[in-house]
Short mmCIF file of C-alpha atoms in Angstrom, two decimals:
data_model
loop_
_atom_site.label_atom_id
_atom_site.label_comp_id
_atom_site.label_asym_id
_atom_site.label_seq_id
_atom_site.Cartn_x
_atom_site.Cartn_y
_atom_site.Cartn_z
CA MET A 225 -3.33 -10.14 30.12
CA ARG A 226 -0.30 -11.97 30.57
CA ARG A 227 -2.15 -14.47 32.92
CA LEU A 228 -5.17 -14.27 30.32
CA VAL A 229 -3.71 -14.73 26.82
CA PHE A 230 -0.05 -15.87 27.64
CA PRO A 231 -0.42 -19.15 29.48
CA PHE A 232 -2.93 -20.57 26.80
CA LEU A 233 -0.12 -19.77 24.12
CA LEU A 234 2.32 -21.76 26.05
CA THR A 235 -0.20 -24.94 25.83
CA VAL A 236 0.40 -24.88 21.80
CA GLY A 237 4.26 -24.86 21.09
CA LEU A 238 5.93 -27.59 18.92
CA CYS A 239 9.86 -28.14 18.18
CA SER A 240 10.18 -29.79 14.79
CA ALA A 241 13.42 -30.79 15.55
CA ALA A 242 12.32 -32.68 18.57
CA PHE A 243 9.72 -34.95 16.15
CA GLY A 244 12.33 -35.77 13.48
CA LEU A 245 11.08 -33.11 11.21
CA ARG A 246 13.88 -31.43 8.93
CA PRO A 247 12.46 -28.54 7.04
CA VAL A 248 14.33 -27.12 4.22
CA ALA A 249 15.63 -23.81 4.50
CA ALA A 250 13.40 -21.34 3.12
CA GLN A 251 13.86 -20.24 -0.36
CA ALA A 252 14.76 -16.32 -1.03
CA THR A 253 13.26 -16.41 -4.18
CA SER A 254 9.46 -17.33 -4.57
CA SER A 255 6.84 -16.48 -7.27
CA TRP A 256 4.68 -15.37 -4.53
CA THR A 257 4.22 -12.09 -3.55
CA LEU A 258 3.19 -10.79 0.08
CA ASP A 259 -0.49 -9.42 -1.57
CA GLY A 260 -0.81 -12.69 -3.07
CA VAL A 261 -0.32 -14.74 -0.27
CA LEU A 262 -2.70 -12.59 1.75
CA ALA A 263 -5.22 -12.89 -0.86
CA MET A 264 -5.42 -16.78 -0.60
CA LEU A 265 -5.46 -16.52 2.93
CA ASP A 266 -8.48 -14.16 2.83
CA LYS A 267 -10.12 -16.42 0.48
CA SER A 268 -9.53 -19.63 2.84
CA ALA A 269 -10.82 -17.40 5.47
CA GLN A 270 -13.96 -16.55 4.12
CA ASP A 271 -15.15 -20.14 3.62
CA PHE A 272 -13.64 -21.30 6.77
CA HIS A 273 -16.18 -22.88 9.22
CA SER A 274 -14.25 -25.59 11.10
CA LEU A 275 -10.82 -27.46 11.49
CA THR A 276 -10.05 -30.39 13.57
CA ALA A 277 -6.17 -31.77 13.56
CA ASP A 278 -3.60 -33.73 15.49
CA ILE A 279 -1.54 -31.13 17.48
CA GLU A 280 1.88 -31.47 18.94
CA HIS A 281 3.73 -28.67 21.04
CA ILE A 282 7.05 -28.00 22.96
CA LYS A 283 8.04 -25.02 24.99
CA TYR A 284 11.52 -24.37 24.86
CA THR A 285 13.35 -23.05 27.72
CA ALA A 286 16.88 -21.75 26.55
CA VAL A 287 18.65 -21.47 30.22
CA VAL A 288 18.31 -24.98 31.21
CA LYS A 289 17.88 -26.12 27.65
CA ASP A 290 14.80 -27.74 28.60
CA THR A 291 11.53 -28.87 26.37
CA SER A 292 8.15 -29.93 27.59
CA THR A 293 6.03 -31.99 25.05
CA GLU A 294 2.40 -32.49 24.59
CA SER A 295 0.07 -33.98 22.00
CA GLY A 296 -3.44 -34.42 21.42
CA GLN A 297 -6.33 -33.22 19.27
CA ILE A 298 -7.34 -29.56 18.62
CA CYS A 299 -11.22 -28.39 17.27
CA VAL A 300 -11.79 -25.09 15.93
CA ARG A 301 -15.06 -23.30 14.82
CA ARG A 302 -15.10 -19.68 12.93
CA ASP A 303 -17.73 -18.56 15.94
CA ASP A 304 -15.01 -18.31 18.67
CA LYS A 305 -14.84 -21.84 19.86
CA MET A 306 -11.91 -23.87 20.65
CA ARG A 307 -11.16 -27.45 22.20
CA ILE A 308 -7.70 -28.96 22.69
CA ASP A 309 -7.56 -32.33 24.15
CA PHE A 310 -4.30 -33.22 25.24
CA GLN A 311 -3.37 -36.99 26.13
CA LYS A 312 0.26 -37.07 26.54
CA PRO A 313 2.01 -37.20 28.84
CA ASP A 314 -0.88 -35.97 30.97
CA PRO A 315 -4.88 -35.63 30.13
CA ARG A 316 -5.61 -31.70 29.81
CA THR A 317 -8.20 -29.85 28.30
CA ILE A 318 -8.29 -26.35 26.96
CA LEU A 319 -11.73 -24.81 25.78
CA ARG A 320 -12.56 -21.59 24.36
CA ASN A 321 -16.17 -20.71 24.00
CA GLY A 322 -16.52 -16.94 23.21
CA ASP A 323 -14.88 -14.73 25.95
CA SER A 324 -14.51 -17.76 28.40
CA LEU A 325 -11.33 -19.62 28.52
CA PHE A 326 -11.29 -22.68 30.68
CA VAL A 327 -7.94 -25.17 31.23
CA PHE A 328 -9.02 -28.36 33.05
CA THR A 329 -6.32 -30.46 34.50
CA PRO A 330 -8.08 -33.94 35.47
CA LYS A 331 -4.79 -35.32 37.32
CA ILE A 332 -5.79 -32.47 39.94
CA ASN A 333 -9.63 -32.10 39.21
CA ARG A 334 -9.06 -28.46 38.75
CA VAL A 335 -10.73 -26.11 36.09
CA GLU A 336 -9.11 -22.19 36.04
CA GLU A 337 -11.76 -20.24 34.16
CA TYR A 338 -10.40 -16.74 32.48
CA ASN A 339 -12.65 -14.09 30.97
CA ILE A 340 -10.72 -12.74 28.21
CA GLY A 341 -13.61 -10.35 27.12
CA LYS A 342 -11.76 -7.37 28.01
CA HIS A 343 -8.72 -8.31 25.86
CA ARG A 344 -10.60 -10.15 22.91
CA SER A 345 -8.94 -8.57 19.99
CA PHE A 346 -5.58 -9.14 21.74
CA ALA A 347 -6.66 -12.82 22.18
CA ASP A 348 -8.07 -13.17 18.82
CA GLN A 349 -4.86 -12.22 17.28
CA TYR A 350 -2.82 -15.44 18.47
CA LEU A 351 -6.15 -18.01 19.28
CA ALA A 352 -7.01 -17.61 15.58
CA LEU A 353 -4.02 -16.79 13.94
CA GLY A 354 -3.87 -18.41 10.60
CA PHE A 355 -7.30 -20.00 10.65
CA VAL A 356 -10.01 -17.14 10.10
CA THR A 357 -7.46 -14.30 10.38
CA LYS A 358 -7.95 -11.89 7.63
CA SER A 359 -5.45 -9.67 6.09
CA LYS A 360 -6.98 -6.46 7.16
CA THR A 361 -6.50 -7.80 10.71
CA LEU A 362 -2.79 -9.07 10.07
CA ARG A 363 -1.76 -5.82 8.34
CA LYS A 364 -3.15 -3.67 11.47
CA ASN A 365 -1.40 -5.58 13.77
CA TYR A 366 1.94 -7.11 12.35
CA VAL A 367 4.49 -5.94 10.01
CA MET A 368 4.84 -9.06 7.83
CA THR A 369 7.60 -10.53 5.96
CA LEU A 370 7.61 -13.14 3.12
CA ILE A 371 10.33 -15.40 3.95
CA GLY A 372 9.93 -17.96 0.94
CA GLU A 373 8.68 -21.06 0.05
CA GLU A 374 9.91 -23.91 2.29
CA GLU A 375 9.27 -28.08 1.82
CA PHE A 376 7.87 -29.13 5.30
CA ASP A 377 6.02 -32.45 6.10
CA ASN A 378 6.24 -33.31 2.48
CA ARG A 379 4.26 -30.11 1.80
CA LYS A 380 4.90 -26.87 -0.15
CA THR A 381 4.92 -24.20 2.10
CA ILE A 382 4.72 -20.24 2.55
CA VAL A 383 6.66 -19.27 5.63
CA LEU A 384 5.76 -15.76 6.82
CA GLU A 385 7.53 -13.95 9.53
CA LEU A 386 4.91 -11.43 11.97
CA THR A 387 6.13 -8.97 14.06
CA PRO A 388 3.60 -7.31 16.57
CA LYS A 389 2.97 -3.40 15.90
CA SER A 390 1.92 -2.87 19.70
CA ASP A 391 4.31 -2.40 22.12
CA GLN A 392 1.88 -4.43 24.63
CA ALA A 393 2.18 -7.70 22.08
CA ARG A 394 6.15 -7.18 21.82
CA SER A 395 6.33 -7.51 25.59
CA GLN A 396 5.36 -10.79 25.18
CA ILE A 397 6.05 -12.00 21.63
CA SER A 398 9.03 -10.53 19.74
CA ARG A 399 7.95 -12.15 16.32
CA ILE A 400 5.86 -15.13 14.92
CA ARG A 401 7.29 -17.26 12.37
CA MET A 402 4.05 -19.46 10.20
CA TRP A 403 4.29 -22.20 7.77
CA ILE A 404 1.15 -22.26 5.43
CA ASP A 405 0.01 -24.94 3.50
CA GLU A 406 -0.25 -23.93 -0.18
CA ALA A 407 -2.82 -26.78 -0.89
CA SER A 408 -5.06 -25.53 1.86
CA TRP A 409 -3.98 -22.33 2.62
CA LEU A 410 -4.01 -23.13 6.40
CA PRO A 411 -1.08 -23.04 9.05
CA VAL A 412 0.90 -26.44 9.47
CA GLN A 413 3.03 -24.84 12.09
CA GLN A 414 3.46 -21.65 14.04
CA LYS A 415 6.52 -20.51 16.22
CA PHE A 416 6.44 -17.91 18.83
CA PHE A 417 9.46 -16.15 19.99
CA GLU A 418 9.36 -14.87 23.65
CA THR A 419 10.43 -10.96 23.91
CA SER A 420 13.85 -10.87 26.04
CA THR A 421 14.97 -14.79 25.89
CA ASP A 422 16.04 -17.34 23.89
CA ASP A 423 12.75 -19.08 24.69
CA TYR A 424 10.06 -20.23 22.10
CA PHE A 425 6.74 -22.52 21.77
CA LEU A 426 5.59 -24.13 18.61
CA SER A 427 2.37 -25.50 17.43
CA HIS A 428 2.44 -28.31 14.67
CA TYR A 429 -0.26 -29.55 12.97
CA THR A 430 -1.39 -32.84 11.22
CA HIS A 431 -4.01 -34.79 9.76
CA VAL A 432 -5.92 -31.55 9.07
CA MET A 433 -9.61 -31.51 7.89
CA LYS A 434 -11.59 -28.53 7.20
CA ASN A 435 -15.22 -27.89 7.58
CA LEU A 436 -16.27 -31.12 9.01
CA LYS A 437 -19.24 -30.61 11.46
CA ILE A 438 -18.60 -30.23 14.90
CA ALA A 439 -21.43 -30.34 17.56
CA ASP A 440 -21.94 -27.49 19.80
CA ALA A 441 -21.80 -30.44 22.81
CA LYS A 442 -17.93 -30.62 22.06
CA PHE A 443 -17.50 -26.59 23.21
CA LYS A 444 -19.53 -27.05 26.46
CA PRO A 445 -17.63 -26.59 29.82
CA ASP A 446 -19.30 -29.84 30.93
CA TRP A 447 -16.82 -31.09 33.64
CA PRO A 448 -17.01 -33.89 36.30
CA LYS A 449 -18.64 -33.55 39.46
CA GLY A 450 -16.76 -32.42 42.49
CA VAL A 451 -14.18 -30.36 40.17
CA ARG A 452 -12.78 -27.32 41.84
CA ILE A 453 -12.95 -24.22 39.89
CA GLU A 454 -10.86 -21.31 40.08
CA LYS A 455 -10.87 -17.76 38.51
CA PRO A 456 -7.60 -16.44 38.80
CA ARG A 457 -7.20 -12.45 38.30
CA GLY A 458 -6.01 -11.13 35.28
#
């Protein structure tokens, strides 16, 4: 499981401080209730078809105080399709098409191919978190806390903290903090805290566009000739 899902999660982290973002501390008082927030997330998920956005991420490793940063674009469709094209610092493509997950590294002309079918429900908790996730799924898999409201990226956001209920999930991720735009009810940032360390990875989304038409060709594993395809064991 860790090799199938966790490596993907490590590709979508951003440390907000690294990009000069200074979110205001979340307000303890808010007119929102957890039930009210979940109702709005359900409404957003109901009419969600696709999303495109710029994505920046950092993986922070506490023991050496190191951050690794990537930036690019993400495309998501509700029919279990997702593509991230990183341009900086090095080109890399991460593609999900149903139960298949691909990681293409042009620099070494290699594709890693994973089958996440056996762990689909677990993968969906993370790969689609906040985009098409319904409150029923969130309640089933997480203990949720409404932290409050926070001004972030010049937007009013709701901050939720999710603690996985299952031992298997908590063995990898101790908790997740999610910033949700009150205008679109889509996440603008997700922060994943790793278990038993001070490490974390964080995804930050800007220029978010919802329900644009994204062609099927965008999600086809059409790799260059001569690429080396590997299928690591989970």
